[in-house]
Amino acid sequence: MFKRDVIQIKSLILKNLRAQGLETPLLQKRLCDAWPIVAGELISRYTDGVVIRNQTLYVHLTNPALRADLSMQRSEYVRRLNEYVGSQVIADIRFN
């Protein structure tokens, strides 16, 4: 018998996504979908839209007081969102 090299399917899929240039958009989509989970139900109620541009997450909020409060906690949300996704996807958050 001969010995086979066993490769996990996860690593094969990630390698294929990288080769096709689809890994970053997939991670960005996962991060945008994670905003209501990480921010919580109350904050997500006041969220109108979430988009990523140039490693910055732009969150449109309908409540100005909430916007001011969340601006002070930006670094904490950046850390928690990147940790949730498992990769360094964003470097900053802007609330508008």
mmCIF file of N, CA and C in Angstrom, residues 9-61:
data_model
loop_
_atom_site.group_PDB
_atom_site.id
_atom_site.type_symbol
_atom_site.label_atom_id
_atom_site.label_comp_id
_atom_site.label_asym_id
_atom_site.label_seq_id
_atom_site.Cartn_x
_atom_site.Cartn_y
_atom_site.Cartn_z
ATOM 1 N N ILE A 9 -10.928 19.413 3.227
ATOM 2 C CA ILE A 9 -11.744 20.063 2.203
ATOM 3 C C ILE A 9 -11.807 21.576 2.429
ATOM 4 N N LYS A 10 -11.766 22.000 3.698
ATOM 5 C CA LYS A 10 -11.804 23.431 4.017
ATOM 6 C C LYS A 10 -10.612 24.146 3.390
ATOM 7 N N SER A 11 -9.431 23.573 3.511
ATOM 8 C CA SER A 11 -8.242 24.213 2.949
ATOM 9 C C SER A 11 -8.289 24.230 1.427
ATOM 10 N N LEU A 12 -8.857 23.190 0.821
ATOM 11 C CA LEU A 12 -9.005 23.168 -0.636
ATOM 12 C C LEU A 12 -9.967 24.249 -1.121
ATOM 13 N N ILE A 13 -11.064 24.419 -0.411
ATOM 14 C CA ILE A 13 -12.042 25.443 -0.790
ATOM 15 C C ILE A 13 -11.441 26.828 -0.642
ATOM 16 N N LEU A 14 -10.762 27.094 0.475
ATOM 17 C CA LEU A 14 -10.143 28.401 0.682
ATOM 18 C C LEU A 14 -9.070 28.689 -0.362
ATOM 19 N N LYS A 15 -8.307 27.680 -0.715
ATOM 20 C CA LYS A 15 -7.274 27.852 -1.743
ATOM 21 C C LYS A 15 -7.917 28.200 -3.081
ATOM 22 N N ASN A 16 -9.007 27.530 -3.405
ATOM 23 C CA ASN A 16 -9.724 27.795 -4.644
ATOM 24 C C ASN A 16 -10.334 29.201 -4.643
ATOM 25 N N LEU A 17 -10.913 29.618 -3.518
ATOM 26 C CA LEU A 17 -11.481 30.966 -3.420
ATOM 27 C C LEU A 17 -10.405 32.031 -3.597
ATOM 28 N N ARG A 18 -9.241 31.813 -2.969
ATOM 29 C CA ARG A 18 -8.121 32.762 -3.120
ATOM 30 C C ARG A 18 -7.672 32.850 -4.567
ATOM 31 N N ALA A 19 -7.567 31.709 -5.210
ATOM 32 C CA ALA A 19 -7.106 31.675 -6.598
ATOM 33 C C ALA A 19 -8.061 32.419 -7.525
ATOM 34 N N GLN A 20 -9.342 32.385 -7.224
ATOM 35 C CA GLN A 20 -10.329 33.059 -8.059
ATOM 36 C C GLN A 20 -10.611 34.487 -7.606
ATOM 37 N N GLY A 21 -9.992 34.916 -6.507
ATOM 38 C CA GLY A 21 -10.203 36.274 -6.011
ATOM 39 C C GLY A 21 -11.537 36.478 -5.323
ATOM 40 N N LEU A 22 -12.094 35.418 -4.754
ATOM 41 C CA LEU A 22 -13.407 35.500 -4.118
ATOM 42 C C LEU A 22 -13.364 35.454 -2.597
ATOM 43 N N GLU A 23 -12.196 35.291 -2.019
ATOM 44 C CA GLU A 23 -12.127 35.164 -0.565
ATOM 45 C C GLU A 23 -12.500 36.473 0.136
ATOM 46 N N THR A 24 -11.951 37.602 -0.328
ATOM 47 C CA THR A 24 -12.218 38.886 0.314
ATOM 48 C C THR A 24 -13.690 39.283 0.218
ATOM 49 N N PRO A 25 -14.323 39.202 -0.957
ATOM 50 C CA PRO A 25 -15.754 39.533 -1.001
ATOM 51 C C PRO A 25 -16.610 38.639 -0.105
ATOM 52 N N LEU A 26 -16.238 37.384 -0.005
ATOM 53 C CA LEU A 26 -16.979 36.472 0.864
ATOM 54 C C LEU A 26 -16.845 36.880 2.331
ATOM 55 N N LEU A 27 -15.636 37.215 2.748
ATOM 56 C CA LEU A 27 -15.421 37.660 4.128
ATOM 57 C C LEU A 27 -16.143 38.980 4.400
ATOM 58 N N GLN A 28 -16.155 39.879 3.423
ATOM 59 C CA GLN A 28 -16.865 41.151 3.590
ATOM 60 C C GLN A 28 -18.368 40.924 3.739
ATOM 61 N N LYS A 29 -18.911 40.017 2.964
ATOM 62 C CA LYS A 29 -20.337 39.694 3.068
ATOM 63 C C LYS A 29 -20.658 39.085 4.424
ATOM 64 N N ARG A 30 -19.793 38.193 4.893
ATOM 65 C CA ARG A 30 -19.999 37.589 6.214
ATOM 66 C C ARG A 30 -19.944 38.645 7.317
ATOM 67 N N LEU A 31 -19.038 39.626 7.182
ATOM 68 C CA LEU A 31 -18.920 40.670 8.188
ATOM 69 C C LEU A 31 -20.156 41.567 8.185
ATOM 70 N N CYS A 32 -20.650 41.940 7.017
ATOM 71 C CA CYS A 32 -21.868 42.764 6.947
ATOM 72 C C CYS A 32 -23.061 42.022 7.539
ATOM 73 N N ASP A 33 -23.149 40.733 7.285
ATOM 74 C CA ASP A 33 -24.231 39.930 7.850
ATOM 75 C C ASP A 33 -24.082 39.752 9.356
ATOM 76 N N ALA A 34 -22.865 39.895 9.872
ATOM 77 C CA ALA A 34 -22.610 39.721 11.298
ATOM 78 C C ALA A 34 -22.932 40.971 12.108
ATOM 79 N N TRP A 35 -23.124 42.110 11.453
ATOM 80 C CA TRP A 35 -23.372 43.354 12.196
ATOM 81 C C TRP A 35 -24.568 43.243 13.151
ATOM 82 N N PRO A 36 -25.748 42.752 12.730
ATOM 83 C CA PRO A 36 -26.861 42.646 13.686
ATOM 84 C C PRO A 36 -26.573 41.695 14.847
ATOM 85 N N ILE A 37 -25.781 40.678 14.599
ATOM 86 C CA ILE A 37 -25.456 39.708 15.652
ATOM 87 C C ILE A 37 -24.507 40.326 16.669
ATOM 88 N N VAL A 38 -23.455 40.984 16.170
ATOM 89 C CA VAL A 38 -22.447 41.563 17.060
ATOM 90 C C VAL A 38 -22.984 42.810 17.758
ATOM 91 N N ALA A 39 -23.723 43.653 17.030
ATOM 92 C CA ALA A 39 -24.229 44.903 17.600
ATOM 93 C C ALA A 39 -25.398 44.663 18.546
ATOM 94 N N GLY A 40 -26.176 43.654 18.283
ATOM 95 C CA GLY A 40 -27.326 43.374 19.131
ATOM 96 C C GLY A 40 -28.624 43.823 18.478
ATOM 97 N N GLU A 41 -29.718 43.337 19.027
ATOM 98 C CA GLU A 41 -31.033 43.593 18.438
ATOM 99 C C GLU A 41 -31.425 45.064 18.514
ATOM 100 N N LEU A 42 -31.157 45.724 19.624
ATOM 101 C CA LEU A 42 -31.545 47.121 19.802
ATOM 102 C C LEU A 42 -30.853 48.031 18.788
ATOM 103 N N ILE A 43 -29.558 47.860 18.639
ATOM 104 C CA ILE A 43 -28.802 48.695 17.705
ATOM 105 C C ILE A 43 -29.179 48.367 16.267
ATOM 106 N N SER A 44 -29.389 47.108 15.966
ATOM 107 C CA SER A 44 -29.723 46.731 14.594
ATOM 108 C C SER A 44 -31.102 47.257 14.180
ATOM 109 N N ARG A 45 -31.963 47.540 15.147
ATOM 110 C CA ARG A 45 -33.254 48.148 14.831
ATOM 111 C C ARG A 45 -33.090 49.547 14.237
ATOM 112 N N TYR A 46 -32.062 50.263 14.669
ATOM 113 C CA TYR A 46 -31.799 51.618 14.194
ATOM 114 C C TYR A 46 -30.800 51.655 13.042
ATOM 115 N N THR A 47 -30.388 50.497 12.561
ATOM 116 C CA THR A 47 -29.443 50.423 11.448
ATOM 117 C C THR A 47 -30.215 50.375 10.141
ATOM 118 N N ASP A 48 -29.848 51.285 9.239
ATOM 119 C CA ASP A 48 -30.534 51.376 7.955
ATOM 120 C C ASP A 48 -29.750 50.696 6.834
ATOM 121 N N GLY A 49 -28.428 50.646 6.955
ATOM 122 C CA GLY A 49 -27.625 50.016 5.926
ATOM 123 C C GLY A 49 -26.190 49.822 6.395
ATOM 124 N N VAL A 50 -25.538 48.786 5.863
ATOM 125 C CA VAL A 50 -24.156 48.465 6.206
ATOM 126 C C VAL A 50 -23.412 48.157 4.908
ATOM 127 N N VAL A 51 -22.269 48.829 4.706
ATOM 128 C CA VAL A 51 -21.478 48.601 3.501
ATOM 129 C C VAL A 51 -19.994 48.745 3.848
ATOM 130 N N ILE A 52 -19.132 48.034 3.121
ATOM 131 C CA ILE A 52 -17.686 48.107 3.330
ATOM 132 C C ILE A 52 -17.049 48.726 2.096
ATOM 133 N N ARG A 53 -16.206 49.749 2.335
ATOM 134 C CA ARG A 53 -15.404 50.367 1.284
ATOM 135 C C ARG A 53 -14.014 50.633 1.834
ATOM 136 N N ASN A 54 -13.003 50.158 1.147
ATOM 137 C CA ASN A 54 -11.596 50.391 1.517
ATOM 138 C C ASN A 54 -11.311 50.032 2.973
ATOM 139 N N GLN A 55 -11.703 48.877 3.379
ATOM 140 C CA GLN A 55 -11.497 48.333 4.734
ATOM 141 C C GLN A 55 -12.148 49.187 5.817
ATOM 142 N N THR A 56 -13.171 49.949 5.460
ATOM 143 C CA THR A 56 -13.935 50.736 6.414
ATOM 144 C C THR A 56 -15.390 50.316 6.317
ATOM 145 N N LEU A 57 -15.973 49.999 7.468
ATOM 146 C CA LEU A 57 -17.383 49.626 7.532
ATOM 147 C C LEU A 57 -18.193 50.895 7.761
ATOM 148 N N TYR A 58 -19.099 51.180 6.849
ATOM 149 C CA TYR A 58 -19.987 52.330 6.978
ATOM 150 C C TYR A 58 -21.350 51.829 7.420
ATOM 151 N N VAL A 59 -21.796 52.330 8.581
ATOM 152 C CA VAL A 59 -23.077 51.919 9.146
ATOM 153 C C VAL A 59 -23.982 53.145 9.187
ATOM 154 N N HIS A 60 -25.114 53.083 8.499
ATOM 155 C CA HIS A 60 -26.060 54.186 8.504
ATOM 156 C C HIS A 60 -27.059 53.960 9.630
ATOM 157 N N LEU A 61 -27.079 54.902 10.568
ATOM 158 C CA LEU A 61 -27.975 54.812 11.721
ATOM 159 C C LEU A 61 -29.041 55.889 11.626
#
